JSON list of C-alpha atoms in Angstrom, two decimals:
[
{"chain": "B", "resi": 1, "resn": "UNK", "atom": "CA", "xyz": [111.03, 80.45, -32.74]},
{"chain": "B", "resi": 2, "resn": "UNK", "atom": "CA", "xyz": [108.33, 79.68, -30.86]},
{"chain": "B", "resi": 3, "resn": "UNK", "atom": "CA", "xyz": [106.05, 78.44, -33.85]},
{"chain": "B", "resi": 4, "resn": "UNK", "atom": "CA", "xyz": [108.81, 75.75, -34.60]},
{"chain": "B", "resi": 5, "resn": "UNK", "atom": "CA", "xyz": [108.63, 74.68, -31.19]},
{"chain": "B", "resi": 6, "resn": "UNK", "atom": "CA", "xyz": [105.08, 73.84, -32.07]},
{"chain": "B", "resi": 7, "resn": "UNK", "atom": "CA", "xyz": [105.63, 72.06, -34.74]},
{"chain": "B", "resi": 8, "resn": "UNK", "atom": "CA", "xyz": [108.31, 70.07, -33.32]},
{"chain": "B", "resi": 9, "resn": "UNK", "atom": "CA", "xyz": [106.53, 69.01, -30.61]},
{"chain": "B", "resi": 10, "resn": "UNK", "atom": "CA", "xyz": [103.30, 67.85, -32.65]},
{"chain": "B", "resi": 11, "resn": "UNK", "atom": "CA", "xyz": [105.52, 65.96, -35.42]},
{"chain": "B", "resi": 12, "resn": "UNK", "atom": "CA", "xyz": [107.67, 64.23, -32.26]},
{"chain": "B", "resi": 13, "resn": "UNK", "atom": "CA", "xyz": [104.43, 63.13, -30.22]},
{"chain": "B", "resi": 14, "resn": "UNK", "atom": "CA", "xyz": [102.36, 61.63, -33.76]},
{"chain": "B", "resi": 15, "resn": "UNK", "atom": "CA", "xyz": [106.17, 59.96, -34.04]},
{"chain": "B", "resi": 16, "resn": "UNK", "atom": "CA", "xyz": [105.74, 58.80, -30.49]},
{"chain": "B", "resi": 17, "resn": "UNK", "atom": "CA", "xyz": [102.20, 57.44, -31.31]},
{"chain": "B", "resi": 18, "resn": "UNK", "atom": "CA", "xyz": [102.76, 56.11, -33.93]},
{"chain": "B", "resi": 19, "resn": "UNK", "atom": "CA", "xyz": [105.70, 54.26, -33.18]},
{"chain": "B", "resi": 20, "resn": "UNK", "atom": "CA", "xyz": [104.19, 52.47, -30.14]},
{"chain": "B", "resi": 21, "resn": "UNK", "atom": "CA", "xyz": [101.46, 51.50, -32.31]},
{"chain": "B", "resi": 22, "resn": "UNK", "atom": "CA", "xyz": [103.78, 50.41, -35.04]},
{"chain": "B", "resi": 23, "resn": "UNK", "atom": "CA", "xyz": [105.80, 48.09, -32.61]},
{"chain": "B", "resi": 24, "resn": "UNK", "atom": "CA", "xyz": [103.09, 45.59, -32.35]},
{"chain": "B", "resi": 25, "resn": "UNK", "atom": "CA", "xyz": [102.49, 45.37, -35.95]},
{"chain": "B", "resi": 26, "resn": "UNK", "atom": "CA", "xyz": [106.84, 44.89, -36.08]},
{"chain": "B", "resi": 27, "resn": "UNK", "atom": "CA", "xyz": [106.55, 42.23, -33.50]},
{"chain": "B", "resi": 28, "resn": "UNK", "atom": "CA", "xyz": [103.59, 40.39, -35.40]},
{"chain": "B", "resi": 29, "resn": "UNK", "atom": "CA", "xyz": [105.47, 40.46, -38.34]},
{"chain": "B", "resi": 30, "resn": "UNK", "atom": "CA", "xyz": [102.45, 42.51, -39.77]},
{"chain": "B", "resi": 31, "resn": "UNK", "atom": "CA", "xyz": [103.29, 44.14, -44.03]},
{"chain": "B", "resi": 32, "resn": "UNK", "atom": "CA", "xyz": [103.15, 47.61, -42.60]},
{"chain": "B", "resi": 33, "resn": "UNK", "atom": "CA", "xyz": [105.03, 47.78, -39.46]},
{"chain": "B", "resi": 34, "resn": "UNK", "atom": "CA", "xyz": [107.18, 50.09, -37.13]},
{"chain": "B", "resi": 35, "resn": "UNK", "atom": "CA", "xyz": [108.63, 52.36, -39.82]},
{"chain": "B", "resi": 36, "resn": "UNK", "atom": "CA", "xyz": [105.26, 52.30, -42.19]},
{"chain": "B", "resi": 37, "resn": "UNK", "atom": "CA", "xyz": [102.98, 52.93, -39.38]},
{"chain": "B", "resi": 38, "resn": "UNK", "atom": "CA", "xyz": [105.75, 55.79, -38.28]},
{"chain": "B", "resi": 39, "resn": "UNK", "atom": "CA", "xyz": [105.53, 57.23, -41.22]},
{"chain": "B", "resi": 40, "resn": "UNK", "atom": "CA", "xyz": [101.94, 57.66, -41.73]},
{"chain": "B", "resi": 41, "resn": "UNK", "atom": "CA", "xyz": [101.81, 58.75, -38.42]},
{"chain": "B", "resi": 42, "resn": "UNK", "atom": "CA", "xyz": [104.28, 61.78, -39.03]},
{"chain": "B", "resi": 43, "resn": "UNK", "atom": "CA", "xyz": [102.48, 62.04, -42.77]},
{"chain": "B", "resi": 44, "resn": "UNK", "atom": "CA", "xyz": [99.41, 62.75, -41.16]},
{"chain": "B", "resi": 45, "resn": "UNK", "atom": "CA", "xyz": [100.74, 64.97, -38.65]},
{"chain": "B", "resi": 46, "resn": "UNK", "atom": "CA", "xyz": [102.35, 67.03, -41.19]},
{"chain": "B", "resi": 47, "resn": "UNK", "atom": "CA", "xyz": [98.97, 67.31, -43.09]},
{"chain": "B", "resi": 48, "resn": "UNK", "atom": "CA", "xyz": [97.25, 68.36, -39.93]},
{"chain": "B", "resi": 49, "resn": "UNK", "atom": "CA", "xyz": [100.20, 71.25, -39.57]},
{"chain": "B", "resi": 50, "resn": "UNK", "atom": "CA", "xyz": [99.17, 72.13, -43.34]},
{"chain": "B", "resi": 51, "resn": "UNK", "atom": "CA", "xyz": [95.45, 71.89, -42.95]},
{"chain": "B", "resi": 52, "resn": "UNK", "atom": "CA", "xyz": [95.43, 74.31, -40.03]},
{"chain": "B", "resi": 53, "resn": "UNK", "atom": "CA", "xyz": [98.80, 76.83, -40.74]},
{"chain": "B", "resi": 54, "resn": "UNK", "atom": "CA", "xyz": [98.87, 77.00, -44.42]},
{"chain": "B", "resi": 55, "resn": "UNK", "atom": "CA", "xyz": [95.46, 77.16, -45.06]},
{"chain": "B", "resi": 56, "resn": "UNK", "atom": "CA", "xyz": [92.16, 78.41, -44.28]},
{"chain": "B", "resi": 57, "resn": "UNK", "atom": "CA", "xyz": [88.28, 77.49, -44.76]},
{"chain": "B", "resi": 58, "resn": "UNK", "atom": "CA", "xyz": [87.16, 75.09, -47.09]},
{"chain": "B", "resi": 59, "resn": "UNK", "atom": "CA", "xyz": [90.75, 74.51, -48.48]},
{"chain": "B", "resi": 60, "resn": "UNK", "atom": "CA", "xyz": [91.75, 72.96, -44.85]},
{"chain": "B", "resi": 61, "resn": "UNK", "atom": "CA", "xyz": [89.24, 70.27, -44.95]},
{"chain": "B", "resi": 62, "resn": "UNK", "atom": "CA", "xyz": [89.79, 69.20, -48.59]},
{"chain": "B", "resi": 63, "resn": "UNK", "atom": "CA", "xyz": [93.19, 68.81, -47.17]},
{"chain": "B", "resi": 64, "resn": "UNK", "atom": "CA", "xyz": [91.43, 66.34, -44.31]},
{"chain": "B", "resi": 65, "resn": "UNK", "atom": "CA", "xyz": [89.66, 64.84, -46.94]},
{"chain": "B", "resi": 66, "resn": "UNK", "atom": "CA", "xyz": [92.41, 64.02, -49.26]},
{"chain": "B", "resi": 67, "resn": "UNK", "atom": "CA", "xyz": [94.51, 62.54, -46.37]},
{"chain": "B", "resi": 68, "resn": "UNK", "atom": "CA", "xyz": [91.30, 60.15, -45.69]},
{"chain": "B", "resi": 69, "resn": "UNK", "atom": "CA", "xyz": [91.13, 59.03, -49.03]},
{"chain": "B", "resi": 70, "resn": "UNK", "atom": "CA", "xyz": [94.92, 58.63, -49.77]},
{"chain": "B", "resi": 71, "resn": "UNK", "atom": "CA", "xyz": [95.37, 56.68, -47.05]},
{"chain": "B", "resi": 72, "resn": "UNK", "atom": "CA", "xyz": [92.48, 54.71, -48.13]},
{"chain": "B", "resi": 73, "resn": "UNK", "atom": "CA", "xyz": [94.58, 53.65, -50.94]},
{"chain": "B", "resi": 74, "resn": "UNK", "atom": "CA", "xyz": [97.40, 52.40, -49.22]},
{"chain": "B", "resi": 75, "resn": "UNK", "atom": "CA", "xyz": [95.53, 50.64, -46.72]},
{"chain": "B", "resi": 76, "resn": "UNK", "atom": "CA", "xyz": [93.98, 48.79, -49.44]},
{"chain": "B", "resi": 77, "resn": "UNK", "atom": "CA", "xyz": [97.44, 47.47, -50.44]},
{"chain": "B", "resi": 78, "resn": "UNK", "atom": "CA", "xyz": [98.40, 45.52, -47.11]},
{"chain": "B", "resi": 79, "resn": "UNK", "atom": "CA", "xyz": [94.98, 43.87, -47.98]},
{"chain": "B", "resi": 80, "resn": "UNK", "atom": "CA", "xyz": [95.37, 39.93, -48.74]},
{"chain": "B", "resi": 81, "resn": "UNK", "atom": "CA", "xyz": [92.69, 37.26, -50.33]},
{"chain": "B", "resi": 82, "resn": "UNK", "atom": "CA", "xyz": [93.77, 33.76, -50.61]},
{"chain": "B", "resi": 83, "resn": "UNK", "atom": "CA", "xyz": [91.42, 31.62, -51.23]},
{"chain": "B", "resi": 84, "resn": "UNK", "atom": "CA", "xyz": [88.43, 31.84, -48.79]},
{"chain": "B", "resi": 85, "resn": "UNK", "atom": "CA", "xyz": [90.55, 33.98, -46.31]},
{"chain": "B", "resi": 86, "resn": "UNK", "atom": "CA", "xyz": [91.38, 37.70, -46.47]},
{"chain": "B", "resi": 87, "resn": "UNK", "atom": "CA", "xyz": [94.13, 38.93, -44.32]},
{"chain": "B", "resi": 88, "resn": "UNK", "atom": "CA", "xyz": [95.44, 42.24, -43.47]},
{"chain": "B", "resi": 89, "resn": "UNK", "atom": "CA", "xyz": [91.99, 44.20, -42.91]},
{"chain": "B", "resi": 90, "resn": "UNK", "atom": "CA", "xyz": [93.68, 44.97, -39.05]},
{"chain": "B", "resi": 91, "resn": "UNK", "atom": "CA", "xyz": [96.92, 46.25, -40.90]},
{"chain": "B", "resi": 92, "resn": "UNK", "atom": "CA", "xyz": [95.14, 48.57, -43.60]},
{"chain": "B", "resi": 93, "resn": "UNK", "atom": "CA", "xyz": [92.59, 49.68, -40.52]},
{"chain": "B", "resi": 94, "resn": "UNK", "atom": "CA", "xyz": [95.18, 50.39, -38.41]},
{"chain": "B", "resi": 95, "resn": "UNK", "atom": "CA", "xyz": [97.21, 52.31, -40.83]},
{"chain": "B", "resi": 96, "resn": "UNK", "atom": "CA", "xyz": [94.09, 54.18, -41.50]},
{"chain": "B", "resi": 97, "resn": "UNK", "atom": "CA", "xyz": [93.56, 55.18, -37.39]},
{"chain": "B", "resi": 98, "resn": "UNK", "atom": "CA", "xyz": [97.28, 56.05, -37.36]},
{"chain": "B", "resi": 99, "resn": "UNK", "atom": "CA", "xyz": [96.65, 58.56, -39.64]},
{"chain": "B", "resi": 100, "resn": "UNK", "atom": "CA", "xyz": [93.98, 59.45, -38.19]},
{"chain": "B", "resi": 101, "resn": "UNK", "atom": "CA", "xyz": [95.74, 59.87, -34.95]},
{"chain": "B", "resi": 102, "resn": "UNK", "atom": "CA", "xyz": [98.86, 61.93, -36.41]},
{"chain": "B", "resi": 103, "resn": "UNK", "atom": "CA", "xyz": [95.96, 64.06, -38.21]},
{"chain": "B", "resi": 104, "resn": "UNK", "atom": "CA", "xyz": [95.04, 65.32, -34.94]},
{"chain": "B", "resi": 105, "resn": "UNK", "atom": "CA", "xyz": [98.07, 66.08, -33.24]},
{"chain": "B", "resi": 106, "resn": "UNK", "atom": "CA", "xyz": [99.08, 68.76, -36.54]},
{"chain": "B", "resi": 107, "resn": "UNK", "atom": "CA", "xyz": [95.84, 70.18, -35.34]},
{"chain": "B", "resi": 108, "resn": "UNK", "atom": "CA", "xyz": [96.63, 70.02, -32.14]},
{"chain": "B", "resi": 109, "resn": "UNK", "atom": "CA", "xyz": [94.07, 67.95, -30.74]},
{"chain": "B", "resi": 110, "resn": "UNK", "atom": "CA", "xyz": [96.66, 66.05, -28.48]},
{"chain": "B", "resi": 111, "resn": "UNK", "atom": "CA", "xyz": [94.15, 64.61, -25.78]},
{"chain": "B", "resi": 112, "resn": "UNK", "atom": "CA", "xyz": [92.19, 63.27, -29.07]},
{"chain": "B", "resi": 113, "resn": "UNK", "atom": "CA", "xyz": [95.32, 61.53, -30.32]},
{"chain": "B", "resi": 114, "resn": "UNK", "atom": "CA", "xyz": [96.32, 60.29, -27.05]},
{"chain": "B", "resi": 115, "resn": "UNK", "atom": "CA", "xyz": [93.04, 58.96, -26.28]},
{"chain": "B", "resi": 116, "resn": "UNK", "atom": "CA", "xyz": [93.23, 57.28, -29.59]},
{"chain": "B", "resi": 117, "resn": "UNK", "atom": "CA", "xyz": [96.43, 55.93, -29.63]},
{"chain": "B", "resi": 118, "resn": "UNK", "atom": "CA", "xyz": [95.50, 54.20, -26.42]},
{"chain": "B", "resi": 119, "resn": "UNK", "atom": "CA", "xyz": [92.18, 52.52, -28.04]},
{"chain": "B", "resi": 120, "resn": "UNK", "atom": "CA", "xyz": [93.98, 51.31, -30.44]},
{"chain": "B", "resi": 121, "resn": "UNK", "atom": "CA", "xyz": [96.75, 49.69, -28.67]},
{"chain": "B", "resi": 122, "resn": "UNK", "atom": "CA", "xyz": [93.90, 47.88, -26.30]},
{"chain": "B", "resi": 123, "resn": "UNK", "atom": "CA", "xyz": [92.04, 47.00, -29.48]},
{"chain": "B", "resi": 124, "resn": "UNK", "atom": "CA", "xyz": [95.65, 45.61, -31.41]},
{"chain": "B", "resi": 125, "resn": "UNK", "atom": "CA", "xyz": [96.77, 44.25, -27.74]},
{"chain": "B", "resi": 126, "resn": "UNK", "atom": "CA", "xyz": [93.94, 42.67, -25.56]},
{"chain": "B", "resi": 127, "resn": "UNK", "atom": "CA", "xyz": [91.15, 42.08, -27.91]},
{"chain": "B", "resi": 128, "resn": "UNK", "atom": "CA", "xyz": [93.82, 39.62, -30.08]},
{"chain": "B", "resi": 129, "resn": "UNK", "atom": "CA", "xyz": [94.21, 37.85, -26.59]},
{"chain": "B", "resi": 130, "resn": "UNK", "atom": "CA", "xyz": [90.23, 37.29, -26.18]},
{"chain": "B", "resi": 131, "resn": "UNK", "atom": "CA", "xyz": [89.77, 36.54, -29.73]},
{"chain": "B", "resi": 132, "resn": "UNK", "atom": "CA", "xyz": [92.44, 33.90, -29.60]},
{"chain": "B", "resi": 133, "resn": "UNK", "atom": "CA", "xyz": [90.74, 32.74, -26.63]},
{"chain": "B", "resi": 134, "resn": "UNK", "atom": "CA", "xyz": [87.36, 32.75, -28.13]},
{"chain": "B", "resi": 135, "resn": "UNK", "atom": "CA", "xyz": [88.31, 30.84, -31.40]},
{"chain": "B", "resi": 136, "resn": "UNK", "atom": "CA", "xyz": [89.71, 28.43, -29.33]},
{"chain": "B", "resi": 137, "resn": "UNK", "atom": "CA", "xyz": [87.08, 27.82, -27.02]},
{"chain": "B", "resi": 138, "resn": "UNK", "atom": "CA", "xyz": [84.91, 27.71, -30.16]},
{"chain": "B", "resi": 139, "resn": "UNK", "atom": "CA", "xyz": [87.58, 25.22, -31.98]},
{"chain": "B", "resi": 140, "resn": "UNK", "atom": "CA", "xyz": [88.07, 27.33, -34.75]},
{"chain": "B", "resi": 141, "resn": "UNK", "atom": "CA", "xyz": [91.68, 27.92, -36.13]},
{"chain": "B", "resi": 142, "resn": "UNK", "atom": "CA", "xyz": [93.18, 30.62, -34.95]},
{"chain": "B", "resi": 143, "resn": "UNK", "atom": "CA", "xyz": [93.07, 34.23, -37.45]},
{"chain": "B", "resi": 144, "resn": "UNK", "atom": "CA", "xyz": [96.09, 35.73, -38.58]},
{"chain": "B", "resi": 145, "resn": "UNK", "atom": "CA", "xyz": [96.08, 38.27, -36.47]},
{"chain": "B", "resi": 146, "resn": "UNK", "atom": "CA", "xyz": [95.72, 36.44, -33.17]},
{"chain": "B", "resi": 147, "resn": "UNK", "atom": "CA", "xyz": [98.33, 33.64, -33.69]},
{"chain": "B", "resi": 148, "resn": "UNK", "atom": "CA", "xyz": [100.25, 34.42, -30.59]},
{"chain": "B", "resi": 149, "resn": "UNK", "atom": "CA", "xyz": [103.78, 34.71, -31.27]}
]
């Protein structure tokens, strides 16, 4: 019973993460937002739980690697160009960390995740406030991603 308890605990905590990641990408009215960046969050949790329970050696990092490159894929697809501008690079690199993050609690690296999670909320958070600031001061138009709301 106890092994579920595990488990439970690592896919509730890359929820957690994930979804307090996700709700700034919900309230920017990002493509991939609270339940997208939930779910890659709990997808790469439950890869981690694979990667280290169901298998062993080599076999557990092709796992790794096949996460990194899957999500890759549909990181690419919140990915924008219009004209001179590309938006969603924050979105698919985001989605990317998240599954990073989730990754690493199913291996149960939760000070890693944590300590993640954290950068990346700064990085989605305060840096969007000093780059608005900075674009400004520069009288440049503001980026998609820093248009307050």
């Amino acid at each position: 019973m106890r092994f579920y308890g595990v488990i439970l605990l690592r896919l509730a905590l890359a929820m957690l993460l994930a979804v307090i990641i996700g709700a700034d990408r919900e309230r920017h009215d990002k493509p991939a937002g609270l339940r997208t960046i939930a779910m890659v969050g709990v997808g790469g949790c439950l890869f981690g739980l694979l990667a280290t329970m169901a298998f062993v050696g080599d076999a557990s990092s092709r796992v790794v690697q096949g996460l990194v490159t899957g999500v890759g894929f549909l990181g690419a697809g919140t990915i924008i160009k219009e004209r001179s501008r590309i938006e969603g690079l924050t979105t698919a690199a985001t989605i990317w960390t998240v599954s990073g993050i989730g990754l690493a609690v199913g291996m149960g690296w939760y000070a890693l995740a944590i300590m993640a999670a954290m950068a990346v909320v700064f990085v989605l958070t305060a840096l969007r406030h000093f780059e608005a600031r900075r674009r400004k001061a520069a009288g440049e138009p503001p980026a998609p991603d820093t248009i307050e709301d």
